[in-house]
Coordinates of C-alpha atoms and ligand atoms in Angstrom, one line a residue:
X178 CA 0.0 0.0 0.0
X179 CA 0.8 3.4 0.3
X180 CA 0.0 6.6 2.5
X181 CA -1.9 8.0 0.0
X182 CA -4.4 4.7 -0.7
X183 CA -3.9 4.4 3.3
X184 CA -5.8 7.7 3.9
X185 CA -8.0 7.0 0.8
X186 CA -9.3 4.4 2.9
X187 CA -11.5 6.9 4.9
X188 CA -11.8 9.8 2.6
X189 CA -15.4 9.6 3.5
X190 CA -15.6 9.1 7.3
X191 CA -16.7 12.4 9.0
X192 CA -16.9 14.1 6.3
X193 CA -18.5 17.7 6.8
X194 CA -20.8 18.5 4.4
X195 CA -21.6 22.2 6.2
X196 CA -18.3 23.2 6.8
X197 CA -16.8 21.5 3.9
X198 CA -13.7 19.1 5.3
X199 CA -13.7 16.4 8.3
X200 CA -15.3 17.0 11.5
X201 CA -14.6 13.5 13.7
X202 CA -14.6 14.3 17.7
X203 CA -13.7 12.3 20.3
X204 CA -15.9 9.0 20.2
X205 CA -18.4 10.4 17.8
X206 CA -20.0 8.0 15.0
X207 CA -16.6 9.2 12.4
X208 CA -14.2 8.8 14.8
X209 CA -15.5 5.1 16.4
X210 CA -14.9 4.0 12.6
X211 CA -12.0 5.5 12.3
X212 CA -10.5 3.2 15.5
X213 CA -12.2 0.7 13.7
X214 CA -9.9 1.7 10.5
X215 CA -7.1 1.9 13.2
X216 CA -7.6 -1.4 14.4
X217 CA -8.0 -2.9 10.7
X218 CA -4.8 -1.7 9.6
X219 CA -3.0 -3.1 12.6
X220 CA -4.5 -6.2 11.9
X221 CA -3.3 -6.3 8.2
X222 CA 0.5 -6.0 9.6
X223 CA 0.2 -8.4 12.6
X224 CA 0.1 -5.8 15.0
X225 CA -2.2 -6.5 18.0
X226 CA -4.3 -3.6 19.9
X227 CA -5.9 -2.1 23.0
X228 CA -7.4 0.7 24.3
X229 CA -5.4 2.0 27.5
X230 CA -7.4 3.6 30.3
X231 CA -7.3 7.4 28.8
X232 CA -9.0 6.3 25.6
X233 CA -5.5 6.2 23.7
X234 CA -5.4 3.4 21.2
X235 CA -2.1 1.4 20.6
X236 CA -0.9 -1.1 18.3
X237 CA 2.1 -3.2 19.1
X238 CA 4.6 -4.9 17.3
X239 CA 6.4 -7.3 20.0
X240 CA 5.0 -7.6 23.1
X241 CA 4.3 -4.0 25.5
X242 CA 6.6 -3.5 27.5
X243 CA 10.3 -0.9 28.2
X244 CA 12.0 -0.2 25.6
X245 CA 9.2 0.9 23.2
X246 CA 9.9 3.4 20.7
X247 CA 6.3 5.0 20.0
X248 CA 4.9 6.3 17.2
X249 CA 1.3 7.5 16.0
X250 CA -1.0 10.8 16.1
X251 CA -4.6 11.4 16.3
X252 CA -7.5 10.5 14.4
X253 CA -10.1 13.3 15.6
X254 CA -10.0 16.7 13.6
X255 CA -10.9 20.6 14.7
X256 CA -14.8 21.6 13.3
X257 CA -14.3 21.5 8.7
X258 CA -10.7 20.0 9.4
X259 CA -8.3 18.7 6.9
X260 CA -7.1 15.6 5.7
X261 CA -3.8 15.2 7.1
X262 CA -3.9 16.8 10.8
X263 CA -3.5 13.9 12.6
X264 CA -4.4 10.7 10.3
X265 CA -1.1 11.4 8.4
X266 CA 1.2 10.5 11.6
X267 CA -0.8 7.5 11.5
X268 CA -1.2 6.4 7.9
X269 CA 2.4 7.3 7.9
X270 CA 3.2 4.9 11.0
X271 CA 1.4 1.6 9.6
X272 CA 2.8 2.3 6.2
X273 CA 6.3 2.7 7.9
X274 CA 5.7 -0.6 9.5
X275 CA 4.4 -2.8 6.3
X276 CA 7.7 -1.1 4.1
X277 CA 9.7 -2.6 7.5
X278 CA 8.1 -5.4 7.3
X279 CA 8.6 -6.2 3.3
X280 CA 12.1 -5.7 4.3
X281 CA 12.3 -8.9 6.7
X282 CA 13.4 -6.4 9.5
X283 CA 12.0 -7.5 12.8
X284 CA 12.3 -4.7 15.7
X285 CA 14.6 -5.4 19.2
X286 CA 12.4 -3.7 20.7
X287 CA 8.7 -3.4 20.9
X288 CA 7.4 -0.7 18.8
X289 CA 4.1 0.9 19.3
X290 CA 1.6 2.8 17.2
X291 CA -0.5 5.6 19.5
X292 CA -3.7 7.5 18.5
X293 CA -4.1 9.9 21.4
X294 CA -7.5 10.5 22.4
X295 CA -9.1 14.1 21.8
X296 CA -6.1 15.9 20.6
X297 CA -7.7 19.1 18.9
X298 CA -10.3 19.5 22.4
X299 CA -13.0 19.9 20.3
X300 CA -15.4 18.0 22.0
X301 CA -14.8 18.7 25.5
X302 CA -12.3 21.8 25.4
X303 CA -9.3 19.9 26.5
X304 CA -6.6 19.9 23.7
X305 CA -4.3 16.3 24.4
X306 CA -6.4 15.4 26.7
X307 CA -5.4 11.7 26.5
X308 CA -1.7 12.8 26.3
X309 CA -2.0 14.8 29.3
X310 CA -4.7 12.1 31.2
X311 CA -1.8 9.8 30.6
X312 CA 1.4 11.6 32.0
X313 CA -1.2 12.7 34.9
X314 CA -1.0 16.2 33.7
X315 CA -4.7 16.6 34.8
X316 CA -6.6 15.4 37.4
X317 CA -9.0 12.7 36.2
X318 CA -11.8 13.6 38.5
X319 CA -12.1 17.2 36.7
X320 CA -11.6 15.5 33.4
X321 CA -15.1 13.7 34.0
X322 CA -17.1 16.4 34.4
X323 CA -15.7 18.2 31.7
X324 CA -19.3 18.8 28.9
X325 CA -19.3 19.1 25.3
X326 CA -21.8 21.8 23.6
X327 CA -24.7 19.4 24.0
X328 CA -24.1 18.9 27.8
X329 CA -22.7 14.9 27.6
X330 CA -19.9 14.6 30.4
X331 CA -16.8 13.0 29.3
X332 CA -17.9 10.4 32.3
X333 CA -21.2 9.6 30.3
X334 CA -19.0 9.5 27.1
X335 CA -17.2 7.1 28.4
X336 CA -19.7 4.9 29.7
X337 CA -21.5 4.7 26.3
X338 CA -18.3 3.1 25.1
X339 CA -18.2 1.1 28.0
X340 CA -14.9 2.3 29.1
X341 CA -13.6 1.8 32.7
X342 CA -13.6 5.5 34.4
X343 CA -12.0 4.2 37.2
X344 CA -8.8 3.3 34.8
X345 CA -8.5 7.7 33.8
X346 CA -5.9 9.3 34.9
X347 CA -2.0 8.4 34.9
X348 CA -0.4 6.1 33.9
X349 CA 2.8 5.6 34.9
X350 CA 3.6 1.9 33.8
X351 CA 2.6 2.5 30.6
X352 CA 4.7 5.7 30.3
X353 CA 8.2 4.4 31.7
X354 CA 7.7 1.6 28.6
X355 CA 8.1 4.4 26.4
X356 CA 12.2 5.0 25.4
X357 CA 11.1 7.4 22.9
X358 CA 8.3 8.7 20.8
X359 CA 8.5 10.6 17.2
X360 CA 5.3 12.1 16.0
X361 CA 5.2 12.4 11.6
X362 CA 2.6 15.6 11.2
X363 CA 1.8 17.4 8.1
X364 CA 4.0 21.2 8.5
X365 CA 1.1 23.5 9.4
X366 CA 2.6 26.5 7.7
X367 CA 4.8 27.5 4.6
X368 CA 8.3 26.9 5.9
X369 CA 9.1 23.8 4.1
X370 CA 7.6 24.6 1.1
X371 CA 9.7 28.1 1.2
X372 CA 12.9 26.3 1.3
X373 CA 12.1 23.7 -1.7
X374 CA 12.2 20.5 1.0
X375 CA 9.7 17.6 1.6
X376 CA 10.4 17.0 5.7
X377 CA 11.8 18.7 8.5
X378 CA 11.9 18.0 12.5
X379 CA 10.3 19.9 14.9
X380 CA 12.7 22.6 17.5
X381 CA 10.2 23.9 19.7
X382 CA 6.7 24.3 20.0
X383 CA 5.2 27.9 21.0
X384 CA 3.7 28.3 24.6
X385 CA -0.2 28.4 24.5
X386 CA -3.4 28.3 25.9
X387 CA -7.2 28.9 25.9
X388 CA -9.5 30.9 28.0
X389 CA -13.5 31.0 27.4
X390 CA -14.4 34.9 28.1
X391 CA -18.0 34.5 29.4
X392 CA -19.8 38.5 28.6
X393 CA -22.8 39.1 30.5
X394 CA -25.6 41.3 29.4
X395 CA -29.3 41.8 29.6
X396 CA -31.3 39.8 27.1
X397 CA -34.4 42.2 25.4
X398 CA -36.4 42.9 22.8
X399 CA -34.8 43.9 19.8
X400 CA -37.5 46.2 18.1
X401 CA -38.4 47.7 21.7
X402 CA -35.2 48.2 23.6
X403 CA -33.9 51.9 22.8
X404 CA -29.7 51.7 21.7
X405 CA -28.8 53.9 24.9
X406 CA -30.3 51.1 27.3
X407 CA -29.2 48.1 26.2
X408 CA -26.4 45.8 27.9
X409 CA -25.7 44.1 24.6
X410 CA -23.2 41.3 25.2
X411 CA -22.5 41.1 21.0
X412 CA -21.3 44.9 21.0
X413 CA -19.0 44.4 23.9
X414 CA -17.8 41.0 22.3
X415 CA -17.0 42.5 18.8
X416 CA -15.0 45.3 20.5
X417 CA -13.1 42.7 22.4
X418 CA -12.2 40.7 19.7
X419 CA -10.3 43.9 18.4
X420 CA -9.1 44.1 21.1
X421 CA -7.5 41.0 21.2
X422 CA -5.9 41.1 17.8
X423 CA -4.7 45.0 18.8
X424 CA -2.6 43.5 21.5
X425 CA -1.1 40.6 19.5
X426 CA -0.4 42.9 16.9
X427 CA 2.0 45.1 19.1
X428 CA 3.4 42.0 20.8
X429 CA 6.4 40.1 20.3
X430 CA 6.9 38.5 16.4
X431 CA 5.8 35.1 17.9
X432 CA 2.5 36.7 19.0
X433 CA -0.4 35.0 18.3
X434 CA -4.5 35.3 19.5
X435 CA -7.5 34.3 18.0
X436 CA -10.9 34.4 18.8
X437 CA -12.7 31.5 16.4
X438 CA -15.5 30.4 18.2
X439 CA -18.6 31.9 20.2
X440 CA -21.5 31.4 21.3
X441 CA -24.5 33.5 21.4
X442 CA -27.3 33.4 24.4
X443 CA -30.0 32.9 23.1
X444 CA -29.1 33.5 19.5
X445 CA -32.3 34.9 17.7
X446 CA -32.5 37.7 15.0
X447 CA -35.3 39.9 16.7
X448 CA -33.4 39.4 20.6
X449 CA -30.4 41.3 22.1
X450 CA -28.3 38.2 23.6
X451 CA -28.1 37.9 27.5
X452 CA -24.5 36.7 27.3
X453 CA -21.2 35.4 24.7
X454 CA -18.6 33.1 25.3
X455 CA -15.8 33.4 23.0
X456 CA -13.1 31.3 23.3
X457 CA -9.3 32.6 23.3
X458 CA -6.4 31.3 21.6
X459 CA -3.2 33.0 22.9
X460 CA 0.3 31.8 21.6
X461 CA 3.8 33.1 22.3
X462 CA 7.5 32.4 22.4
X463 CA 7.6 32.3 26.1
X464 CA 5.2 31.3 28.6
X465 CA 5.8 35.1 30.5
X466 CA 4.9 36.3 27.0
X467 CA 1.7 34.4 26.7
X468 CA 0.7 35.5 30.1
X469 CA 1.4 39.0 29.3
X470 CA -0.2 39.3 26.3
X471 CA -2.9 37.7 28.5
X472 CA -3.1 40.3 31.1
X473 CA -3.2 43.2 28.4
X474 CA -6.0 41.7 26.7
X475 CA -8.1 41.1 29.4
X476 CA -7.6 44.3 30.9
X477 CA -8.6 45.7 27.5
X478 CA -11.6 43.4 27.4
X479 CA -12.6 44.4 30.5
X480 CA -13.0 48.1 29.4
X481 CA -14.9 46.9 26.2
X482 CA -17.6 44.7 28.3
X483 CA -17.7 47.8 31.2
X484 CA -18.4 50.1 28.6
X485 CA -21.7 48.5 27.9
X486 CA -23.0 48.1 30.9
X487 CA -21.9 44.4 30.9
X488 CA -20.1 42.0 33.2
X489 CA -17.4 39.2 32.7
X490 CA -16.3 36.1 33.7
X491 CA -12.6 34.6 32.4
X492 CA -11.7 30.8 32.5
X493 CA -8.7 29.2 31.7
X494 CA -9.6 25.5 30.0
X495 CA -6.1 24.9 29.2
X496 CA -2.0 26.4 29.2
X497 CA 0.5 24.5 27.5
X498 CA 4.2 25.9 28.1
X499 CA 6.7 26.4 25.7
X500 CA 8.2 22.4 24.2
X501 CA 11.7 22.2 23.4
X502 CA 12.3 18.9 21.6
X503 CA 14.8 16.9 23.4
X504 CA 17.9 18.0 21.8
X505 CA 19.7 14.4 21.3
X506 CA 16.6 12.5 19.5
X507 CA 16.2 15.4 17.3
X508 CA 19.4 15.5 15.9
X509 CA 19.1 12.2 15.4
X510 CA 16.3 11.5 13.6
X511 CA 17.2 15.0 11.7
X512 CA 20.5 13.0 10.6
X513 CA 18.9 9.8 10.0
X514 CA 16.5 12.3 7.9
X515 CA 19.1 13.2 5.6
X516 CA 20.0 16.4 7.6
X517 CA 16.7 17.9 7.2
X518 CA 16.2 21.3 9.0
X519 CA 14.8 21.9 12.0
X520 CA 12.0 24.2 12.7
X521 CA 9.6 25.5 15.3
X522 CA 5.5 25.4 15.5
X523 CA 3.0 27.5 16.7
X524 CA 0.9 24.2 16.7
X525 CA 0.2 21.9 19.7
X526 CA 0.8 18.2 19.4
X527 CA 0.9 15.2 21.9
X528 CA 4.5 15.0 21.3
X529 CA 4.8 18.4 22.8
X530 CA 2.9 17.0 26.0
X531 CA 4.9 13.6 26.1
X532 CA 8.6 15.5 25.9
X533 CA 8.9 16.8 29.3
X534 CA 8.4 13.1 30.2
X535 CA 10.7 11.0 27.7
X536 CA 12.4 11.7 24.7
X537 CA 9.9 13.0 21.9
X538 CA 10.6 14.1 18.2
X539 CA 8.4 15.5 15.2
X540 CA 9.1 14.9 11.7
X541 CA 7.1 17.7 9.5
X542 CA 6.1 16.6 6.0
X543 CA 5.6 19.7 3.5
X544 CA 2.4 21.2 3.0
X545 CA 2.4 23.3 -0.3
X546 CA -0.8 25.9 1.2
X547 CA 0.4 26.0 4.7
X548 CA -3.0 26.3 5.3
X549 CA -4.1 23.4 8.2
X550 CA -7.7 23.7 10.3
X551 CA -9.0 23.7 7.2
X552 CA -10.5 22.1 3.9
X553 CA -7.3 24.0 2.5
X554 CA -4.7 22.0 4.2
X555 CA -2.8 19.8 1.6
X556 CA -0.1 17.2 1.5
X557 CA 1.7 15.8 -1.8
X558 CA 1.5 12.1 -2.6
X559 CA 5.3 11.9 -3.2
X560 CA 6.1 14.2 0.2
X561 CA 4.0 11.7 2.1
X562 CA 5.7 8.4 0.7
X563 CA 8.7 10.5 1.8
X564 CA 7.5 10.8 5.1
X565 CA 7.0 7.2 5.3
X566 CA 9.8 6.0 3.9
X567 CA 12.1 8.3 6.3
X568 CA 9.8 7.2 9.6
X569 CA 10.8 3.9 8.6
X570 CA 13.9 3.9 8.7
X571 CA 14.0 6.1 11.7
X572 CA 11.7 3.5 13.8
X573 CA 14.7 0.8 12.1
X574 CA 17.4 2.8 13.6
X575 CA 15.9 3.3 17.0
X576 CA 14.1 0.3 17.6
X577 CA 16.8 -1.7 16.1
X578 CA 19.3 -1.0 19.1
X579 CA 18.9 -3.9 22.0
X580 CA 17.5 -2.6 25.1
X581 CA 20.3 -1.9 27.7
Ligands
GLV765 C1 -3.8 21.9 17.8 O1 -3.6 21.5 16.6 C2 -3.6 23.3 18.1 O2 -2.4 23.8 17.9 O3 -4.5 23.9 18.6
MN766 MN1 -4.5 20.4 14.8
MN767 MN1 -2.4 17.5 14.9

């Protein structure tokens, strides 16, 4: 086979027919079948599979055990996602296995393929949350009642698959198998294509987090509610989404925020709303630079809402600091590359939430829009047979050395 017929193989699971592009969320109907795709492919190259107790799926070659060298991604996508966000690193990984495979080469060491549970957060607002369930990065009891828009608790999620709650949460065993872990991802912006090369490895990852910015206002009629005495959540919400983009625009050159999601209370034509939520994206070189940027745009937003008579409530749902890629493995796998370059991303990624714990890599395969979160993210058929090709002999290398 090959990537390309790999991920051709479910071209029409989740597709969005609204949005235009994928939208597969954490245990919804597209992304059940795509663990059922997951576990079909491990099949067809001997590889045998389990759920662990953070809703992470993993495919062995060898027994579990230490000494694995991981591989692997996600299946589920952001809302009108793209094709290669995620299933890539995992087309990628089983195809890196069969080429092994057709070569007679049998691992030292047990290899694993990973697809991490709910790594965008767009079902219930966690990004990695598998990732971080599994290195105990957050407290299970708070993951559970954790809602997604239609009010389903990740608990009651869970139950419906018929998943053991009572297994969430760290998992510490599992973890001290891993030796190292090297996540293949389609590049998520124009670098690679810039400098004319298919693959690259990942330097760092920017700092980031998320905050909902709940507005509150006084819901009314629209026709009979006269412009000087309304508390109109929407006008405070559209100043403070200038706001936002004001500050990152006069922050440091790695400053990023975005507001792409809200939510209007009750959200009629003919009604002034009683409330927005919009949900913040802040991203920076530095976590001090991500909190600062923070602090100036909620002092900002606060002006915004108080100039309208309205009142706000700020939660943080998530803060990822600043990932430098372990240094060694990098090089490494840069080398074993062909000397590919290394870059940074403003993107998150379980490997990011993995590397403080154990050596983690990325390889980036080239993306000729740069465009990703999006219908318009694109891959080339020869870049990703690339990809493949070099994970191969990357998982060859590392999990060809006897464990000491
Ligand atoms: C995940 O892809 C993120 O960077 O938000
Ligand atoms: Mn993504
Ligand atoms: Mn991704």
């Amino acid at each position: 086979m090959s990537v390309r017929e790999r991920l051709d193989e479910i071209r029409e699971i989740g597709r969005d027919e609204l949005r235009g592009g994928y939208s597969r969320h954490l245990f919804d109907q597209a992304e059940v079948q795509l663990r059922d795709w997951f576990r079909s492919s491990a099949e067809k190259v001997g590889l045998s599979t389990e759920v662990d107790g953070n809703g992470n799926l993993w495919a062995w070659w060898g027994s579990p055990g230490p000494g694995t060298i991981a591989t692997g991604s996600h299946l589920d996508s952001v809302p009108g996602g793209g094709t290669y966000d995620g299933p890539l690193g995992i087309a990628s990984a089983f195809e890196a296995v069969a080429l092994l495979q057709a070569q007679g080469w049998v691992p030292s060491r047990p290899v694993a393929i990973c697809a991490f549970a709910e790594e965008e957060g767009s079902r219930f607002g966690m990004p990695c949350l598998g990732s971080r369930l599994l290195v105990g990065e957050i407290d299970p009891q708070a993951a559970l009642v954790r809602s997604d828009s239609d009010g389903t608790t990740l608990e009651s999620a869970w139950r419906r698959e018929e998943l053991d709650v009572s297994r969430l949460g760290a998992d510490p065993k599992r973890l001290a198998w891993l030796s190292a872990f090297v996540e293949l991802h389609v590049e998520q912006g124009l670098d690679l294509e810039q400098r004319g090369l298919p693959l690259a490895v990942a330097s760092a990852i920017l700092s980031h987090g998320r905050w909902r910015v709940s507005i509150h206002g006084e819901g009314n009629h629209a026709g009979t509610t006269p412009m000087r005495d309304r508390r109109d959540p929407v006008v405070a919400a559209s100043a403070a989404v200038l706001a936002v983009r004001r500050v990152a625009l006069e922050g440091e050159s790695a400053a990023r925020a975005t507001v792409g999601r809200l939510a209007v209370t009750p959200n009629g034509t003919n009604v002034v709303a009683s409330r927005v939520d919009a949900w913040l994206d802040i991203r920076g070189a530095s976590d001090q630079d991500v909190r600062d940027q923070l602090a100036a745009t909620l002092k900002l937003i606060g002006e915004c809402v108080a100039a309208e008579g309205c009142s706000l409530d700020v939660n943080e749902e998530s803060f990822s600091p600043l990932v430098t890629f372990h240094d060694e493995l990098t090089s490494r796998v840069a080398h074993i590359l062909g000397g590919v370059p290394s870059i940074p991303t403003g993107a998150g990624h379980d490997a990011g939430i993995l590397a403080p714990h154990l050596p983690s890599a990325m390889i980036f395969v080239r993306n000729p829009t740069g465009v990703s979160h999006s219908p318009g993210e694109t891959a080339r058929h020869v870049d990703c047979e690339t990809g493949a090709r070099g994970l191969a002999e990357v998982l060859k290398r590392l999990a060809g050395e006897e464990t000491s």
